[in-house]
Tab-separated table of C-alpha atoms in Angstrom:
chain	number	residue	atom	x	y	z
E	130	UNK	CA	-0.045	-0.403	-0.268
E	131	UNK	CA	1.333	3.075	-0.807
E	132	UNK	CA	2.167	5.889	1.641
E	133	UNK	CA	1.113	9.506	1.747
E	134	UNK	CA	4.109	11.060	0.752
E	135	UNK	CA	3.835	8.775	-2.374
E	136	UNK	CA	0.720	10.651	-3.239
E	137	UNK	CA	2.638	13.979	-3.965
E	138	UNK	CA	3.692	15.433	-7.267
E	139	UNK	CA	7.368	15.973	-7.715
E	140	UNK	CA	6.131	19.711	-7.658
E	141	UNK	CA	5.019	19.348	-4.481
E	142	UNK	CA	0.948	19.537	-5.329
E	143	UNK	CA	-1.084	16.948	-3.526
E	144	UNK	CA	-2.672	14.356	-6.089
E	145	UNK	CA	-6.625	14.447	-6.060
E	146	UNK	CA	-6.167	10.810	-4.118
E	147	UNK	CA	-4.496	13.103	-1.626
E	148	UNK	CA	-6.827	15.300	-0.902
E	149	UNK	CA	-9.644	12.665	-0.483
E	150	UNK	CA	-7.430	11.383	1.943
E	151	UNK	CA	-6.630	14.557	4.137
E	152	UNK	CA	-10.489	15.511	3.569
E	153	UNK	CA	-11.405	12.224	5.305
E	154	UNK	CA	-9.034	12.402	8.311
E	155	UNK	CA	-10.714	16.221	8.769
E	156	UNK	CA	-14.372	14.416	8.829
E	157	UNK	CA	-13.284	12.022	10.857
E	158	UNK	CA	-10.944	14.114	13.241
E	159	UNK	CA	-13.938	16.655	13.378
E	160	UNK	CA	-16.411	13.576	14.498
E	161	UNK	CA	-14.291	12.798	17.094
E	162	UNK	CA	-13.956	16.027	18.443
E	163	UNK	CA	-17.607	16.471	18.737
E	164	UNK	CA	-17.978	12.733	19.951
E	165	UNK	CA	-15.478	14.344	23.127
E	166	UNK	CA	-17.833	16.951	23.453
E	167	UNK	CA	-20.850	15.039	24.032
E	168	UNK	CA	-19.435	12.905	26.374
E	169	UNK	CA	-17.982	15.587	28.441
E	170	UNK	CA	-21.179	17.163	28.781
E	171	UNK	CA	-19.836	20.183	27.521
E	172	UNK	CA	-22.477	22.793	26.261
E	173	UNK	CA	-21.228	24.017	23.393
E	174	UNK	CA	-23.368	25.453	20.878
E	175	UNK	CA	-23.196	25.394	17.152
E	176	UNK	CA	-23.846	27.894	14.910
E	177	UNK	CA	-26.273	26.382	12.526
E	178	UNK	CA	-28.692	28.468	11.038
E	179	UNK	CA	-30.137	26.014	8.658
E	180	UNK	CA	-31.515	24.154	11.863
E	181	UNK	CA	-34.215	26.719	12.596
E	182	UNK	CA	-35.166	27.939	16.125
E	183	UNK	CA	-34.919	25.181	19.127
E	184	UNK	CA	-37.921	24.248	21.422
E	185	UNK	CA	-39.144	25.793	24.296
E	186	UNK	CA	-36.885	23.362	26.711
E	187	UNK	CA	-34.119	23.734	24.469
E	188	UNK	CA	-34.405	20.539	22.888
E	189	UNK	CA	-34.692	20.270	18.745
E	190	UNK	CA	-37.737	21.470	16.727
E	191	UNK	CA	-40.348	19.305	15.565
E	192	UNK	CA	-40.374	19.326	11.685
E	193	UNK	CA	-43.180	18.690	9.629
E	194	UNK	CA	-41.598	17.553	6.651
E	195	UNK	CA	-38.011	16.200	6.931
E	196	UNK	CA	-37.634	15.868	3.365
E	197	UNK	CA	-38.685	19.901	3.199
E	198	UNK	CA	-37.221	21.023	6.448
E	199	UNK	CA	-40.458	22.730	7.091
E	200	UNK	CA	-40.308	23.823	10.568
E	201	UNK	CA	-43.232	23.540	13.122
E	202	UNK	CA	-42.327	25.245	16.429
E	203	UNK	CA	-43.543	23.385	19.663
E	204	UNK	CA	-45.769	25.470	21.090
E	205	UNK	CA	-45.069	27.135	24.674
E	206	UNK	CA	-47.077	26.676	27.666
E	207	UNK	CA	-49.197	29.208	28.494
E	208	UNK	CA	-48.623	32.048	31.247
E	209	UNK	CA	-51.411	32.644	33.345
E	210	UNK	CA	-51.283	35.721	35.562
E	211	UNK	CA	-52.408	33.458	38.627
E	212	UNK	CA	-49.767	30.281	37.985
E	213	UNK	CA	-46.613	32.342	38.856
E	214	UNK	CA	-43.752	31.700	41.559
E	215	UNK	CA	-44.818	29.425	44.100
E	216	UNK	CA	-44.203	32.428	46.666
E	217	UNK	CA	-46.695	34.367	45.254
E	218	UNK	CA	-49.550	31.596	44.732
E	219	UNK	CA	-48.686	30.425	48.395
E	220	UNK	CA	-48.956	33.299	50.283
E	221	UNK	CA	-51.057	34.676	53.249
E	222	UNK	CA	-54.060	36.187	51.765
E	223	UNK	CA	-57.069	37.669	53.126
E	224	UNK	CA	-60.498	36.348	52.016
E	225	UNK	CA	-64.226	37.407	53.291
E	226	UNK	CA	-62.523	38.644	56.391
E	227	UNK	CA	-60.611	35.400	57.044
E	228	UNK	CA	-56.456	35.595	56.973
E	229	UNK	CA	-55.760	32.525	55.301
E	230	UNK	CA	-52.285	31.087	56.036
E	231	UNK	CA	-49.115	30.846	53.958
E	232	UNK	CA	-48.134	27.582	52.657
E	233	UNK	CA	-45.008	26.653	53.423
E	234	UNK	CA	-44.388	25.290	49.898
E	235	UNK	CA	-41.020	23.975	50.408
E	236	UNK	CA	-42.983	20.909	52.415
E	237	UNK	CA	-45.022	20.105	49.344
E	238	UNK	CA	-43.742	18.071	46.593
E	239	UNK	CA	-42.864	19.992	43.567
E	240	UNK	CA	-45.600	17.665	41.715
E	241	UNK	CA	-48.313	18.678	44.010
E	242	UNK	CA	-47.997	22.480	43.506
E	243	UNK	CA	-50.171	24.512	41.209
E	244	UNK	CA	-48.262	24.520	37.688
E	245	UNK	CA	-50.021	24.739	33.509
E	246	UNK	CA	-48.745	21.614	32.188
E	247	UNK	CA	-49.759	19.745	28.656
E	248	UNK	CA	-53.648	18.198	29.128
E	249	UNK	CA	-53.261	14.398	29.674
E	250	UNK	CA	-56.995	13.898	29.896
E	251	UNK	CA	-58.351	14.135	26.641
E	252	UNK	CA	-61.612	16.296	28.194
E	253	UNK	CA	-63.405	19.020	26.719
E	254	UNK	CA	-62.130	22.754	27.583
E	255	UNK	CA	-63.953	23.818	31.244
E	256	UNK	CA	-64.120	20.151	32.546
E	257	UNK	CA	-62.867	19.218	36.307
E	258	UNK	CA	-60.823	16.029	35.794
E	259	UNK	CA	-59.347	14.146	39.115
E	260	UNK	CA	-56.877	10.710	38.622
E	261	UNK	CA	-56.964	9.095	42.084
E	262	UNK	CA	-53.771	7.293	40.893
E	263	UNK	CA	-52.167	10.142	40.195
E	264	UNK	CA	-53.322	12.515	43.493
E	265	UNK	CA	-53.653	15.060	40.932
E	266	UNK	CA	-56.922	17.612	39.734
E	267	UNK	CA	-57.127	19.251	36.254
E	268	UNK	CA	-58.896	21.970	34.956
E	269	UNK	CA	-59.062	21.481	31.458
E	270	UNK	CA	-58.184	24.577	29.405
E	271	UNK	CA	-58.379	25.514	25.764
E	272	UNK	CA	-55.112	24.676	23.283
E	273	UNK	CA	-54.061	21.560	25.109
E	274	UNK	CA	-53.218	22.536	28.185
E	275	UNK	CA	-54.742	22.280	31.794
E	276	UNK	CA	-53.771	23.740	35.113
E	277	UNK	CA	-52.802	20.938	37.439
E	278	UNK	CA	-53.282	20.879	41.091
E	279	UNK	CA	-52.564	18.363	44.173
E	280	UNK	CA	-55.107	16.907	46.092
E	281	UNK	CA	-55.688	14.519	48.664
E	282	UNK	CA	-58.405	11.857	48.135
E	283	UNK	CA	-60.210	9.612	50.259
E	284	UNK	CA	-59.038	6.237	52.647
E	285	UNK	CA	-59.375	3.179	51.044
E	286	UNK	CA	-62.697	1.889	50.795
E	287	UNK	CA	-64.232	5.564	51.030
E	288	UNK	CA	-63.256	7.076	47.373
E	289	UNK	CA	-66.132	8.072	45.029
E	290	UNK	CA	-65.732	7.752	41.089
E	291	UNK	CA	-67.510	8.405	38.281
E	292	UNK	CA	-69.006	11.216	35.754
E	293	UNK	CA	-71.129	14.115	37.124
E	294	UNK	CA	-71.136	17.808	37.481
E	295	UNK	CA	-70.495	20.449	39.764
E	296	UNK	CA	-74.136	21.660	41.028
E	297	UNK	CA	-73.028	24.694	42.355
E	298	UNK	CA	-70.243	26.106	44.676
E	299	UNK	CA	-70.071	27.820	48.140
E	300	UNK	CA	-67.591	30.416	49.956
E	301	UNK	CA	-66.425	29.276	53.179
E	302	UNK	CA	-69.087	26.721	53.333
E	303	UNK	CA	-71.021	25.251	56.177
E	304	UNK	CA	-69.751	21.496	57.189
E	305	UNK	CA	-72.622	19.162	58.169
E	306	UNK	CA	-70.734	15.836	59.048
E	307	UNK	CA	-72.529	12.604	57.993
E	308	UNK	CA	-74.516	10.715	60.455
E	309	UNK	CA	-72.070	7.823	59.453
E	310	UNK	CA	-69.029	10.110	60.676
E	311	UNK	CA	-70.708	11.195	63.556
E	312	UNK	CA	-71.115	7.664	64.515
E	313	UNK	CA	-67.490	6.749	63.978
E	314	UNK	CA	-66.431	9.780	65.989
E	315	UNK	CA	-69.201	10.614	68.240
E	316	UNK	CA	-66.896	13.780	69.135
E	317	UNK	CA	-68.525	15.121	66.399
E	318	UNK	CA	-72.015	15.531	67.553
E	319	UNK	CA	-71.602	18.907	68.288
E	320	UNK	CA	-71.758	20.037	64.350
E	321	UNK	CA	-74.358	17.866	64.000
E	322	UNK	CA	-76.367	21.058	62.730
E	323	UNK	CA	-73.564	22.298	61.042
E	324	UNK	CA	-69.743	24.023	61.399
E	325	UNK	CA	-69.565	27.694	60.280
E	326	UNK	CA	-67.158	28.250	57.686
E	327	UNK	CA	-64.142	29.411	58.976
E	328	UNK	CA	-60.217	28.679	59.218
E	329	UNK	CA	-60.910	25.378	61.177
E	330	UNK	CA	-63.581	24.266	59.269
E	331	UNK	CA	-63.002	21.050	57.542
E	332	UNK	CA	-64.126	22.243	53.688
E	333	UNK	CA	-61.988	24.955	54.030
E	334	UNK	CA	-62.151	28.501	52.073
E	335	UNK	CA	-64.190	26.948	48.979
E	336	UNK	CA	-66.400	23.701	48.261
E	337	UNK	CA	-67.923	22.229	44.896
E	338	UNK	CA	-70.928	20.194	45.455
E	339	UNK	CA	-70.985	17.057	43.183
E	340	UNK	CA	-73.856	16.212	41.784
E	341	UNK	CA	-74.941	13.013	39.315
E	342	UNK	CA	-78.232	12.591	37.623
E	343	UNK	CA	-79.772	15.585	39.599
E	344	UNK	CA	-79.068	14.003	43.078
E	345	UNK	CA	-76.340	15.286	45.713
E	346	UNK	CA	-73.615	12.583	46.191
E	347	UNK	CA	-72.184	13.913	49.320
E	348	UNK	CA	-68.926	14.253	47.451
E	349	UNK	CA	-66.792	17.612	47.464
E	350	UNK	CA	-63.967	19.173	45.924
E	351	UNK	CA	-63.054	21.778	48.770
E	352	UNK	CA	-60.257	23.354	50.536
E	353	UNK	CA	-58.789	21.816	53.592
E	354	UNK	CA	-56.528	23.588	56.375
E	355	UNK	CA	-54.762	20.434	56.423
E	356	UNK	CA	-51.954	21.249	53.593
E	357	UNK	CA	-50.021	18.505	54.550
E	358	UNK	CA	-52.569	15.695	53.709
E	359	UNK	CA	-52.355	16.722	49.955
E	360	UNK	CA	-50.959	14.115	48.033
E	361	UNK	CA	-52.197	11.548	50.625
E	362	UNK	CA	-55.092	9.302	50.983
E	363	UNK	CA	-56.611	11.137	54.121
E	364	UNK	CA	-59.917	11.880	53.642
E	365	UNK	CA	-63.460	10.446	54.081
E	366	UNK	CA	-64.038	10.175	50.382
E	367	UNK	CA	-63.681	13.977	48.876
E	368	UNK	CA	-61.240	15.699	47.273
E	369	UNK	CA	-59.506	18.385	49.149
E	370	UNK	CA	-57.360	20.903	48.149
E	371	UNK	CA	-54.941	24.060	49.288
E	372	UNK	CA	-57.324	26.714	50.277
E	373	UNK	CA	-54.901	28.986	47.736
E	374	UNK	CA	-55.452	26.233	45.121
E	375	UNK	CA	-59.217	25.826	45.830
E	376	UNK	CA	-59.813	29.619	45.811
E	377	UNK	CA	-57.922	29.422	42.370
E	378	UNK	CA	-59.998	26.745	40.950
E	379	UNK	CA	-63.534	28.270	42.238
E	380	UNK	CA	-62.370	31.760	40.134
E	381	UNK	CA	-62.336	29.615	37.315
E	382	UNK	CA	-65.348	27.577	37.956
E	383	UNK	CA	-67.252	30.755	38.459
E	384	UNK	CA	-66.913	31.915	35.695
E	385	UNK	CA	-68.099	28.999	33.343
E	386	UNK	CA	-71.084	30.087	31.611
E	387	UNK	CA	-72.343	26.337	32.148
E	388	UNK	CA	-72.603	23.514	35.095
E	389	UNK	CA	-68.963	22.482	34.935
E	390	UNK	CA	-68.729	18.296	34.130
E	391	UNK	CA	-66.148	16.622	36.699
E	392	UNK	CA	-64.891	13.051	35.937
E	393	UNK	CA	-62.983	11.270	38.708
E	394	UNK	CA	-61.248	7.872	38.035
């Protein structure tokens, strides 16, 4: 086999075969450098205008047609003035004369804090979807997005599931324990005629009343002063939320022109 020096003319000019060999070495060398950069976790950027804009998370854009290179940018998640930083969303607030205490959100898992996500439910906008296994409640919005909240759900044997509607809502509702609950906890007999709304009321700052076929199911989506139970199975069947979150949901439900459908599964 000829050595590289054999491929040079006497005049000192490289032959085409030599040019080919050098170009091949340059390509392989360049690939090697890029591989090393990738392996070392370097974040260097290559300026390749033909790739077009990157996605919102820094990833590559989606292409409608790889053959033509036409670009369909990945849509960004919406900005909602009520979905801000955790310190603002979970700050203390005064509502109807009650001072709702701030939530130590650092003690609440990130997945259970209010945020906008890509809608995973497939339900129509304006629907509430509770996924019991996830401990998440979704308010489905236009554009394929949803507001997601963390929730606490019923203990084993107390859960309810199905399709229904939110018949009505209340601010700082009165709580009346069912007779079955009073039988289990006799100390609750003092509230047999109803516990007035307030900071210690188990229904919290808002309650959404679930009806199916015109009948009260007895289940609610409501606030709770026990923020540390969010993400757990702790209730007697109702879906409980952080008070700041249930107020946010209430404002969305109240703005709906029709009764809000709810799916619990």
